[in-house]
Amino acid sequence: MIVTITGALLLQPLLGGAPHVGAAPADKPVTVASTASGPVVAKLSEDMLTAGAKIVKYQWKSTRSNKTVQSQVDVIEIDLTNPYVQLDVMTGKGNQFTTVQSVTGMAKETGAVAGVNGDYFNMNSEGVPMGAQISQGDLMSSPSQLEGMYAFGLTKDRVPVIDQYEFHGTVTAEDGAEFPLTGINKAAYTTEPNKDYSHANAMYIYTSAWKEIERPRASAASPVEVLVQDGVIAQISDQGGFAMAVPENGYILRTHGQAANFVRDHLQVGQKLRADYGLKSKTTQAEVDPSSFQMMIGGHTILVENGQPSGYTRSTSSISGSSARARTAVGYSKDQKKAYILTVEKNDTSSGMTLKELQNFMVSIGVWKAVNLDGGGSTTMATRPLGEFDPKLTHLTEYGTQQRRVVNGLGVYTTAPQGELKGLAISGEKVLFVGQQATYAMKGYDTYYNPVDTSSLQPAWSAKDPLVTWNGQTLQAVKPGKTEITAKSGSAKASINVEVIGGAQIDRMAISTQAGALKEGAQISVPVTVTLKDGRVLTAPSGAMQWEFIGFQGSVSENTLTVSSVNPNASIGYAIARYDGFSTMLTLTGDSDMMWEDFENVNYPIQFNGSPSQVTGQAAVEKGVPGRESSGVLRLKYDMTQGSGKMYAYAEFNGANGRDIPGTPSSMSIDVMGDGSLNWLRAELTDANGSAVYIDLAKYIDWTGWQTLEADLTQYNLSYPVKLKRIYPVNVEEGQDERALTGELAFDNIIFRTPISSDQLKLPRPVMQLKLNQKTVSIDGNSKKTDVAPIQLEGTTYVPIRMILDEFGGSSDWNAKTRGITVLRGNQMIELRVDQKEYIAGGVRKTAEVSPIVRDGRTLVPLRLVSEQLGLKVTWEPESKSITIN
């Protein structure tokens, strides 16, 4: 079927939605698919979005490289038999190409109840989908001439289709001459398989759906353009095209080479012009009328065919097919009555999936045919929680809460009328810490599962277990455990399960900053990250921590520690964060910040180097960089377009020799002007052994403008002294299509922080010798009486901790309520409890073979365990039954 246009191509956003019938949350995981040796798929929950649409969350567990892995998959199920559900393409901003936007932004703008990212696009181009796009019967974008690229569509008869299409069309002049159309609203690209330039000797239509003035950007060929309004040629450009946007009542023909000659030979202003075009199925060779489709969105390879994993229809190396990544896909059931839109999460608690794993998962939940959509950093899902009016980010992206701006998305809409109040839902935090306050709200939804205004309701709030206290609709968590919160208004009520995290669940706790300055007025960022035994990583709210300060007076507010005063003669301070029996510590010393380089008076060479050699660029100290106009910064420009594989753009210090870093720094900070390239940012140090040590500054450069980055150096086991050799972005092969190949970074204020050492603290390091069951000890050869003798039980030597600390420096504190001992020495803190083998050292839960004990009213600790955790060496001499500590 051929579509004839004589005026503009317009897209009106579809405002509507999706119905869902009879889904209920899964209180416990329900196994969907399981084999003796294969993956296990469990349904975690099932929630309504609107009549005809629900979101089902699955947990997938399998083995990968002999390791157990798990991922969460979020599936939007669409009942295509429900008359109220609609699917449509969400496009950039204002339904125009070249105006990228986040999925949540597009969903809010168009009134979608749910949406995911859509088609692939060239991130270095202006922001246009590679595949076909149809919205409400209008063909907005033609498929690119690429092999094996499939599209998902829904006909106006509500039949889902996945197929591969090609574009064909003709322009007919008033004199009857014809010229073939190559496409609609396309960016420049290289065709397959012949590797031609897409716009050479070709004629393209650009409609008002194309926002940019240039058609396309970086075309590398000067066009002749024809403006057609209401089917009549209004203007013909000279060589170079029009510097104008496309008017809504017309379109612009973009021509080059042979197509431009056709314009010169056959077209004149004032003549009528006819443009006919359509699609053809590459599978059946049948012509396809775009107006017969409700929507169509482009994708990549086929994933599932006839209910089985299919062979890939094009190479998947450019989309990291064999790597575990975040993924997006769309498919449908065998009876074509159900559509599935899904995302695979990749974050701290979900490992992502390879394409093969994704294929098998989709088959396990009943998908008959499916196509892969853009994934990796683009993978995003937004859904409208039951009873709420706006969609929200459903899960973390590969960049956390940050969403990539994409060219289009697949949206779910509802056209259901306003129904009667059906039920209530509660919105609010589901995971809390003791001491944390949270506010909850009651939301209503109607018979079509669409939101209802419940502002007139005054619900009463309660909890099943007394883990929280209430003040109106705000609660405060008071003790760990799991509870059910209920809101009741008249005969209507709703509940939500809430978990209060307890100290027994914590595996480690860390303050983001490794060291701070012990000086009045110092402000130090101290967000606390908690890693649970089940692998979850949470950021604890400021109000949940109990802070203890030693050596200074201070306060913590909004994750910032302020030192108000320093105690007289204090050379070291401790900020201890405690939570329900767990603790971690920040050490504060004299001003330990060393400005290693501020690029104001550089007297050594800094140079650019690229790897492979095709990577080019420049590294130089300059002034006038935006945001730092009056100061010197290191500016790094790079171009990786001619390289391949893993690529690097180095700013090298002191040639390739590196520049010395004094002392033994434990952390570094650097101000970085990002370029949003999504490349990896690293620093390379050379340690005393000549070994290269690679420091991860940012996994993704996902920002523009200036930002301060912090790096913990303690995890790299450095041998001091060290040198800073270079700083550089890396474009790794995995997901390379997502990252920019050209960019510009700038660096300023490289600071290294060195914690004060035991020698600087003047902590004593005598040689202590003890003998079992004797109250006399030798300190550097001098005898000294003690009130308690060391004892040995089942091969373990126990001593009073005070015996060690009195000679080697440090302090201890006894908590009678918890029967716990806190030991501080230099930069070390240990927390032990009587008769418990678990202990906490450096904020990490550990397990020893033995535990502290009580004998004759005195608390004794395992000598070797405590001494070695404090950095002391213990030697046992069996013949004399003596112990040497130094």
Short mmCIF file of N, CA, C and O in Angstrom, two decimals, residues 121-128 130 187-188 217-218 638 640-641 676-677 679 731 736-743:
data_model
loop_
_atom_site.label_atom_id
_atom_site.label_comp_id
_atom_site.label_asym_id
_atom_site.label_seq_id
_atom_site.Cartn_x
_atom_site.Cartn_y
_atom_site.Cartn_z
N PHE A 121 20.38 4.51 18.43
CA PHE A 121 20.69 5.78 17.77
C PHE A 121 22.18 6.05 17.91
O PHE A 121 22.85 5.51 18.80
N ASN A 122 22.70 6.86 17.03
CA ASN A 122 24.11 7.25 17.05
C ASN A 122 24.27 8.35 18.08
O ASN A 122 23.78 9.47 17.89
N MET A 123 24.97 8.05 19.19
CA MET A 123 25.09 9.03 20.27
C MET A 123 25.94 10.22 19.87
O MET A 123 25.89 11.27 20.51
N ASN A 124 26.73 10.10 18.81
CA ASN A 124 27.53 11.23 18.34
C ASN A 124 26.80 12.04 17.28
O ASN A 124 27.35 13.00 16.74
N SER A 125 25.58 11.63 16.97
CA SER A 125 24.79 12.33 15.97
C SER A 125 23.75 13.21 16.66
O SER A 125 23.80 13.42 17.87
N GLU A 126 22.77 13.71 15.89
CA GLU A 126 21.85 14.69 16.45
C GLU A 126 20.70 14.09 17.25
O GLU A 126 19.93 14.81 17.87
N GLY A 127 20.54 12.78 17.24
CA GLY A 127 19.50 12.16 18.04
C GLY A 127 18.30 11.75 17.22
O GLY A 127 17.22 12.33 17.32
N VAL A 128 18.48 10.72 16.39
CA VAL A 128 17.45 10.22 15.48
C VAL A 128 17.47 8.70 15.52
O VAL A 128 18.54 8.11 15.53
N MET A 130 17.50 4.80 14.47
CA MET A 130 18.03 4.11 13.29
C MET A 130 16.92 3.42 12.50
O MET A 130 17.01 3.27 11.29
N ALA A 187 19.34 10.57 10.01
CA ALA A 187 20.68 11.09 10.22
C ALA A 187 21.63 10.46 9.20
O ALA A 187 21.28 9.47 8.54
N ALA A 188 22.80 11.03 9.05
CA ALA A 188 23.79 10.46 8.12
C ALA A 188 24.35 9.17 8.69
O ALA A 188 24.60 9.07 9.90
N ARG A 217 22.90 16.66 10.29
CA ARG A 217 24.13 17.26 10.78
C ARG A 217 25.34 16.52 10.21
O ARG A 217 25.30 15.31 9.99
N ALA A 218 26.43 17.26 10.00
CA ALA A 218 27.69 16.68 9.52
C ALA A 218 27.45 15.81 8.29
O ALA A 218 27.91 14.67 8.20
N TYR A 638 40.52 15.03 22.99
CA TYR A 638 40.84 13.73 22.40
C TYR A 638 39.90 13.40 21.25
O TYR A 638 38.75 13.85 21.20
N MET A 640 39.04 9.77 19.16
CA MET A 640 39.27 8.33 19.05
C MET A 640 38.60 7.74 17.82
O MET A 640 38.50 6.52 17.69
N THR A 641 38.12 8.60 16.92
CA THR A 641 37.31 8.11 15.80
C THR A 641 38.07 7.20 14.85
O THR A 641 37.47 6.38 14.15
N GLY A 676 30.37 14.48 29.49
CA GLY A 676 29.19 13.65 29.25
C GLY A 676 29.43 12.52 28.28
O GLY A 676 28.48 11.95 27.73
N SER A 677 30.69 12.13 28.09
CA SER A 677 31.03 11.13 27.07
C SER A 677 30.71 9.71 27.48
O SER A 677 30.69 8.81 26.64
N ASN A 679 32.71 7.88 28.95
CA ASN A 679 33.96 7.13 29.02
C ASN A 679 34.36 6.93 30.48
O ASN A 679 33.88 7.61 31.38
N ASN A 731 37.96 4.40 26.58
CA ASN A 731 36.77 3.96 25.85
C ASN A 731 36.92 2.45 25.67
O ASN A 731 37.65 1.99 24.79
N GLN A 736 30.81 -0.04 23.48
CA GLN A 736 31.52 1.09 22.88
C GLN A 736 30.60 1.98 22.06
O GLN A 736 30.85 3.18 21.92
N ASP A 737 29.53 1.41 21.55
CA ASP A 737 28.61 2.20 20.76
C ASP A 737 27.91 3.28 21.59
O ASP A 737 27.35 4.23 21.04
N GLU A 738 27.95 3.15 22.93
CA GLU A 738 27.24 4.10 23.78
C GLU A 738 28.08 5.31 24.15
O GLU A 738 27.57 6.30 24.65
N ARG A 739 29.39 5.23 23.95
CA ARG A 739 30.26 6.28 24.44
C ARG A 739 30.78 7.16 23.32
O ARG A 739 30.99 6.70 22.19
N ALA A 740 31.04 8.42 23.66
CA ALA A 740 31.53 9.38 22.67
C ALA A 740 32.99 9.09 22.35
O ALA A 740 33.78 8.74 23.23
N LEU A 741 33.34 9.26 21.09
CA LEU A 741 34.72 9.04 20.64
C LEU A 741 35.53 10.32 20.62
O LEU A 741 36.76 10.28 20.48
N THR A 742 34.88 11.44 20.74
CA THR A 742 35.58 12.71 20.83
C THR A 742 35.08 13.45 22.07
O THR A 742 33.94 13.27 22.50
N GLY A 743 35.95 14.28 22.63
CA GLY A 743 35.53 15.01 23.81
C GLY A 743 36.61 15.92 24.32
O GLY A 743 37.72 16.00 23.77
#
